[in-house]
PDB file of C-alpha atoms and ligand atoms in Angstrom:
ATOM      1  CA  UNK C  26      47.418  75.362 -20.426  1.00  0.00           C
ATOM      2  CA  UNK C  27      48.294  77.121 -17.362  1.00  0.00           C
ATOM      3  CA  UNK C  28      48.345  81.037 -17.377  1.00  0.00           C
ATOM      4  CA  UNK C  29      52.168  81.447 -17.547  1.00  0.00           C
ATOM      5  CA  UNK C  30      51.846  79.279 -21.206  1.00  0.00           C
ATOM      6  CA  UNK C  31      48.615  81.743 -22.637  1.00  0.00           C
ATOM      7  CA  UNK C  32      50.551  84.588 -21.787  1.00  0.00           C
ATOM      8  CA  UNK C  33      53.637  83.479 -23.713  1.00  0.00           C
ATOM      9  CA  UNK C  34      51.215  82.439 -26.612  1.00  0.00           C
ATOM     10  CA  UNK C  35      49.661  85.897 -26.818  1.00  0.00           C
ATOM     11  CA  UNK C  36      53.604  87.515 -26.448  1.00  0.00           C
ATOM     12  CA  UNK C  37      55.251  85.235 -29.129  1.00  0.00           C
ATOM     13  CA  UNK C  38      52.347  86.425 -31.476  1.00  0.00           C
ATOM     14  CA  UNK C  39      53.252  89.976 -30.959  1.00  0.00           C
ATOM     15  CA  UNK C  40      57.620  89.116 -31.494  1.00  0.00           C
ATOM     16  CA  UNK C  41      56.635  86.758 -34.534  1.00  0.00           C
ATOM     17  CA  UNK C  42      55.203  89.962 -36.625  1.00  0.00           C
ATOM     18  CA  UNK C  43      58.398  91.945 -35.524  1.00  0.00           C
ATOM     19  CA  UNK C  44      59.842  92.141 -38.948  1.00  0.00           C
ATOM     20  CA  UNK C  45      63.149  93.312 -37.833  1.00  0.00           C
ATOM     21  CA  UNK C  46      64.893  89.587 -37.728  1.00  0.00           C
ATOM     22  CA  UNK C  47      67.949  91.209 -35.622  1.00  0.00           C
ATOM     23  CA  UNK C  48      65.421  92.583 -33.044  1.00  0.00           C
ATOM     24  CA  UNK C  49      62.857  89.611 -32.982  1.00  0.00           C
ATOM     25  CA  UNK C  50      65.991  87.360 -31.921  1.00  0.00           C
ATOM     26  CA  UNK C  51      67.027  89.796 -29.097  1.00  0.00           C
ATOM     27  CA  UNK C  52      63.402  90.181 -27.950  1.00  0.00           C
ATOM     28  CA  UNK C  53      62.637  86.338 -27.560  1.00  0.00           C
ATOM     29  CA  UNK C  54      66.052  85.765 -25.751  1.00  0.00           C
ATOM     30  CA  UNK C  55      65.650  89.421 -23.217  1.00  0.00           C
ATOM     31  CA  UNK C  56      62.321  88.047 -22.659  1.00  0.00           C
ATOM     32  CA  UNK C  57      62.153  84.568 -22.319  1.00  0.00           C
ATOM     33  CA  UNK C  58      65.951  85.097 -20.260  1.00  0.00           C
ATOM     34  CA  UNK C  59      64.386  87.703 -17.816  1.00  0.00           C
ATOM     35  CA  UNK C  60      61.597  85.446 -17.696  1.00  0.00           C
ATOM     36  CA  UNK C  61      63.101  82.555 -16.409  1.00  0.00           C
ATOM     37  CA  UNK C  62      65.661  85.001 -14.316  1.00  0.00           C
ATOM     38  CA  UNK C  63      62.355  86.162 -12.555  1.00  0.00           C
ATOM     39  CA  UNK C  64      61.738  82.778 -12.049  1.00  0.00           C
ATOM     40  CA  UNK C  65      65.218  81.947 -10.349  1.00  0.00           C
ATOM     41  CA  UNK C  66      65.189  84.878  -8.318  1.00  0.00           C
ATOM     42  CA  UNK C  67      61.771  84.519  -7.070  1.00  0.00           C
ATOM     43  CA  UNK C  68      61.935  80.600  -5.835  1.00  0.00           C
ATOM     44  CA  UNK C  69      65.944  81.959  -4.111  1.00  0.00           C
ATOM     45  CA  UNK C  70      63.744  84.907  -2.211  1.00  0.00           C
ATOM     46  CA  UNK C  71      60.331  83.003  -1.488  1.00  0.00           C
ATOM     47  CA  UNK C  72      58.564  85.759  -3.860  1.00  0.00           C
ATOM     48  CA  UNK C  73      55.794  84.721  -6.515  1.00  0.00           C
ATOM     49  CA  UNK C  74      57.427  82.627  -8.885  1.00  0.00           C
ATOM     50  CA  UNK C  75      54.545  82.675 -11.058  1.00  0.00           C
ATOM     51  CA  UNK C  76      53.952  86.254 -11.257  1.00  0.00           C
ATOM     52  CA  UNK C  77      57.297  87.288 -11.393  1.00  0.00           C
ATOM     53  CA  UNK C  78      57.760  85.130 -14.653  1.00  0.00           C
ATOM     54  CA  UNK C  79      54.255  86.649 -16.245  1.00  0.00           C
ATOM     55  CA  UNK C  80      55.881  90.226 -15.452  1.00  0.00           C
ATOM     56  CA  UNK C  81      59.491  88.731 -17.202  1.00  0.00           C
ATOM     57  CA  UNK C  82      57.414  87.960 -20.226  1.00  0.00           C
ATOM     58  CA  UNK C  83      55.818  91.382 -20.208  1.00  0.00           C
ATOM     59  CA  UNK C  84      58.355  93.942 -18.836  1.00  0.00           C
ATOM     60  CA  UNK C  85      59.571  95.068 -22.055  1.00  0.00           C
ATOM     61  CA  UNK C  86      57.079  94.436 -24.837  1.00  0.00           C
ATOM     62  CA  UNK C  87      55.915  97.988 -25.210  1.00  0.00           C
ATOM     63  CA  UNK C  88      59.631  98.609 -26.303  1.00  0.00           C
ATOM     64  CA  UNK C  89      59.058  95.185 -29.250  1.00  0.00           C
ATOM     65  CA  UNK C  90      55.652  95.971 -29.956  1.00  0.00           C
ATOM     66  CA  UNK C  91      56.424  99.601 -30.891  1.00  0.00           C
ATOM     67  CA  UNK C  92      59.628  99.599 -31.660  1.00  0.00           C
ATOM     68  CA  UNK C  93      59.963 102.359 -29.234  1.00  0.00           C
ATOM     69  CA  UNK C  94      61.987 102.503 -26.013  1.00  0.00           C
ATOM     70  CA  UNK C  95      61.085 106.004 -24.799  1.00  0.00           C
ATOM     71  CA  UNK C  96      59.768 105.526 -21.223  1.00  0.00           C
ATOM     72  CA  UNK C  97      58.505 102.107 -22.348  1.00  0.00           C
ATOM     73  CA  UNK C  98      58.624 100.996 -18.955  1.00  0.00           C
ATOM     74  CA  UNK C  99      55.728 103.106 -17.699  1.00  0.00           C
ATOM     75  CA  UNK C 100      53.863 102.934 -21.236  1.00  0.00           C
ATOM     76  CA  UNK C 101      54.422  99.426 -20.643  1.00  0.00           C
ATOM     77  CA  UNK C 102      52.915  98.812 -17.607  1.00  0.00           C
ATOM     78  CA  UNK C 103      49.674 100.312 -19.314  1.00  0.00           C
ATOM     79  CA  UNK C 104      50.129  97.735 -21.997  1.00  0.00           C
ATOM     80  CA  UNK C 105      50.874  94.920 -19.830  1.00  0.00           C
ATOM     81  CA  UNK C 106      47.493  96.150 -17.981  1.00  0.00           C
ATOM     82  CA  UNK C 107      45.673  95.774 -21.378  1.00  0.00           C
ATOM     83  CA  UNK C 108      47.201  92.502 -22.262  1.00  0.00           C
ATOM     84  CA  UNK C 109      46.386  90.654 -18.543  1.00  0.00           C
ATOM     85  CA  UNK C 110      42.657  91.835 -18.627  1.00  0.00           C
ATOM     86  CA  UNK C 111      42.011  90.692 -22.196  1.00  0.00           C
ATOM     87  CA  UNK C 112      43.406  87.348 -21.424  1.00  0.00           C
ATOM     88  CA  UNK C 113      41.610  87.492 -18.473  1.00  0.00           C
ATOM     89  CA  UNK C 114      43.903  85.846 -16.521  1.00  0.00           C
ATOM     90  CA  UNK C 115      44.567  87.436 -13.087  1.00  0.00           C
ATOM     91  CA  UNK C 116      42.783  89.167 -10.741  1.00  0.00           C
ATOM     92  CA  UNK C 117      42.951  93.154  -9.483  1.00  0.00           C
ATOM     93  CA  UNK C 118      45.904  92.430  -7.044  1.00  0.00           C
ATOM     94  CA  UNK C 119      47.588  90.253  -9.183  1.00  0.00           C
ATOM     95  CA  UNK C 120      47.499  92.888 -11.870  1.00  0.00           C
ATOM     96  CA  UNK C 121      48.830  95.304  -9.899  1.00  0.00           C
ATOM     97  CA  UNK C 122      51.794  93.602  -9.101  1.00  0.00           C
ATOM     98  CA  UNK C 123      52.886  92.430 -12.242  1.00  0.00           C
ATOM     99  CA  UNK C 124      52.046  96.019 -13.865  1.00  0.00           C
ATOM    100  CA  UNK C 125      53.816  98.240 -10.576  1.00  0.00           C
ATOM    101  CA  UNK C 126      56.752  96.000 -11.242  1.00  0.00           C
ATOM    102  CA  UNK C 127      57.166  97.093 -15.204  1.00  0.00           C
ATOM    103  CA  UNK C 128      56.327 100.455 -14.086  1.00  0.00           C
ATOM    104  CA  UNK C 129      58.751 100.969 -11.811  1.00  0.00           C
ATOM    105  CA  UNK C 130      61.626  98.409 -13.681  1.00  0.00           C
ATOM    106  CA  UNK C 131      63.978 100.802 -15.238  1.00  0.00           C
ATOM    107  CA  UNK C 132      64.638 102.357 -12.063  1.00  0.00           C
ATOM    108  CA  UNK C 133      67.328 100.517 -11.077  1.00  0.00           C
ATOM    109  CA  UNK C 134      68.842 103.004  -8.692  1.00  0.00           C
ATOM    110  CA  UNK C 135      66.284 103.329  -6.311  1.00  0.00           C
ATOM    111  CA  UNK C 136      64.883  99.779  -4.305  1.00  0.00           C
ATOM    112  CA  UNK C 137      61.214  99.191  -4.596  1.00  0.00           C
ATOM    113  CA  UNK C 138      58.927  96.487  -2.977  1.00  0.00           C
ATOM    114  CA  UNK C 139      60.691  93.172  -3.024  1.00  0.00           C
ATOM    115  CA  UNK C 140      58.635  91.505  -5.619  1.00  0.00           C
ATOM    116  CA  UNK C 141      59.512  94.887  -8.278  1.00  0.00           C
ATOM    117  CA  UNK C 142      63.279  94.237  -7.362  1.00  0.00           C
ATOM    118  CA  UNK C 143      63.123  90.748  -8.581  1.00  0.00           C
ATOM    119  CA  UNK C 144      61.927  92.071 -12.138  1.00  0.00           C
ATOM    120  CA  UNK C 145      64.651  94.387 -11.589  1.00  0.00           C
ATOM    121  CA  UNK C 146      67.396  92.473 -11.251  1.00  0.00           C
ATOM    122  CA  UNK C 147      66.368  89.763 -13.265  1.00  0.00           C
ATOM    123  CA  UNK C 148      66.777  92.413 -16.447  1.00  0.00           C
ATOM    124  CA  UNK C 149      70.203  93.314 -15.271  1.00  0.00           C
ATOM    125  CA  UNK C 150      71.176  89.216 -14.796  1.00  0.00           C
ATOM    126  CA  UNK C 151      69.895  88.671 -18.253  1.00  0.00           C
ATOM    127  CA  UNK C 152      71.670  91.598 -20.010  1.00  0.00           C
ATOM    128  CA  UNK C 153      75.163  90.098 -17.566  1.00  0.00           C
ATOM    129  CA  UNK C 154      74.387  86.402 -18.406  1.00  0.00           C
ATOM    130  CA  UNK C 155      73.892  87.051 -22.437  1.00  0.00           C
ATOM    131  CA  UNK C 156      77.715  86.601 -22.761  1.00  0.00           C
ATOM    132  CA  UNK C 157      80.089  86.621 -19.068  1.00  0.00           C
ATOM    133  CA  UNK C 158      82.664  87.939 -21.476  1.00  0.00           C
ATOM    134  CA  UNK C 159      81.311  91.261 -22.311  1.00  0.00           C
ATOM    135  CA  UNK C 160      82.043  94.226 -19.994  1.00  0.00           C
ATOM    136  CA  UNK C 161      79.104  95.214 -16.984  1.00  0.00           C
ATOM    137  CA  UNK C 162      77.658  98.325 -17.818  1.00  0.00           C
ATOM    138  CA  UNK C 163      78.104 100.995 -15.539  1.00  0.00           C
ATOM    139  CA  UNK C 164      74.676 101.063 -14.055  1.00  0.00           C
ATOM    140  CA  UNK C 165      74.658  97.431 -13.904  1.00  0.00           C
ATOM    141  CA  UNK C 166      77.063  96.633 -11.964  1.00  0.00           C
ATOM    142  CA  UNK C 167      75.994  97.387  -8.211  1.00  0.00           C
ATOM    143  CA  UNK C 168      73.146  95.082  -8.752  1.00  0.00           C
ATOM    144  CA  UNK C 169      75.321  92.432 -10.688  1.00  0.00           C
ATOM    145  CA  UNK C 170      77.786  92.295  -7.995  1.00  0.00           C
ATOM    146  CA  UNK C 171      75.059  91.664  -5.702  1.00  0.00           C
ATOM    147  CA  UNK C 172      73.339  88.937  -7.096  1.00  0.00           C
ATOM    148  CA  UNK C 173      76.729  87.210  -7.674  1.00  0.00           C
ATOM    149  CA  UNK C 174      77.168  87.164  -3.904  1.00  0.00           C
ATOM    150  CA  UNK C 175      73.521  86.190  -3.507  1.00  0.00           C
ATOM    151  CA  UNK C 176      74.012  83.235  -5.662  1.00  0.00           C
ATOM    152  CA  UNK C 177      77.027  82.657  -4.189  1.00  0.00           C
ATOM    153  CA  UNK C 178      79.028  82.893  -7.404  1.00  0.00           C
ATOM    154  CA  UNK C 179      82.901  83.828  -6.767  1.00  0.00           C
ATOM    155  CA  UNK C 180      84.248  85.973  -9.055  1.00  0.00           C
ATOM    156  CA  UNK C 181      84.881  84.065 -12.408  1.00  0.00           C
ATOM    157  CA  UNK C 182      87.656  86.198 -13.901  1.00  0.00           C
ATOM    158  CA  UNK C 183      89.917  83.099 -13.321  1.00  0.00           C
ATOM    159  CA  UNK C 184      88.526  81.258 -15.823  1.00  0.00           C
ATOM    160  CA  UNK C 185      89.009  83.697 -18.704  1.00  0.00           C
ATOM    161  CA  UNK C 186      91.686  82.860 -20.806  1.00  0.00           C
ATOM    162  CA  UNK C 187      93.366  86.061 -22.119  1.00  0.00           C
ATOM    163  CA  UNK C 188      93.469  84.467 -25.818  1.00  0.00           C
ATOM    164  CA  UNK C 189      89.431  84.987 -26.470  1.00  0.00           C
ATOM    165  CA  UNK C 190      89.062  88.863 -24.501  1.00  0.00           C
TER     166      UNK C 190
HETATM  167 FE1  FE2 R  13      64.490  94.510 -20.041  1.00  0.00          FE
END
């Protein structure tokens, strides 16, 4: 089983004893989406695919796991730190990167290195990709608009048929 699958089997352990049903569903889809977001983004920018889907998985599980979202993205990244080293499966550097990225994730104002900006706007494609119907948030939308372009996705609004809004 490569690392990316022991890491998910330790994560879906901690969603399946989520006893909230509601939130359980939300955190396998924000997680497994940003996940495989990370994923997309990283291969499109030649960053580390494979640790940018590991940090995906992670980024928000202090928030699950707790049921707490207060600064859960620094909290988190002390979590995520616990969770790699008792699966033992990557090294210092590796660590770091994965657990600077979740630190530094709900910043999305400010740019950081360019493998913590794939986390970054991986969360904000998932949240935008959940439903293409729903409105952008606010804060979302800078980075939205970019990765549209990036992706080279023209705006879609033509599509929407005034019926369903
Ligand atoms: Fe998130």
């Amino acid at each position: 089983m490569n690392r990316i699958e022991v890491l998910r089997q330790y994560i879906d352990e901690i969603l399946l004893n989520m006893t909230d049903v509601e939130e359980r569903r939300c955190a396998y889809l924000h997680l497994y989406g940003v996940a495989q977001s990370c994923a997309l983004i990283a291969l499109k920018r030649g960053e580390n695919a494979e640790l940018a889907t590991m940090a995906g998985m992670l980024h928000d599980i202090y928030s699950y796991a707790k049921m707490d979202t207060k600064d859960h993205a620094h909290k988190g990244s002390i979590l995520a730190r616990d969770i790699l080293t008792s699966l033992n499966v990557t090294n210092e550097h590796e660590t770091k990167m994965i657990c600077d990225a979740i630190y530094s994730h709900s910043d999305k104002v400010l740019a950081h290195s360019n493998f913590d900006e794939v986390l970054k706007d991986a969360d904000v494609l998932q949240h935008c990709l959940y439903n293409p119907l729903f409105e952008i948030k606010p804060h979302e939308k800078d980075r939205y608009e970019k990765l549209k372009s990036e992706f080279g996705i023209v705006d879609f609004k033509y599509w929407r048929m005034e019926q369903y809004d």
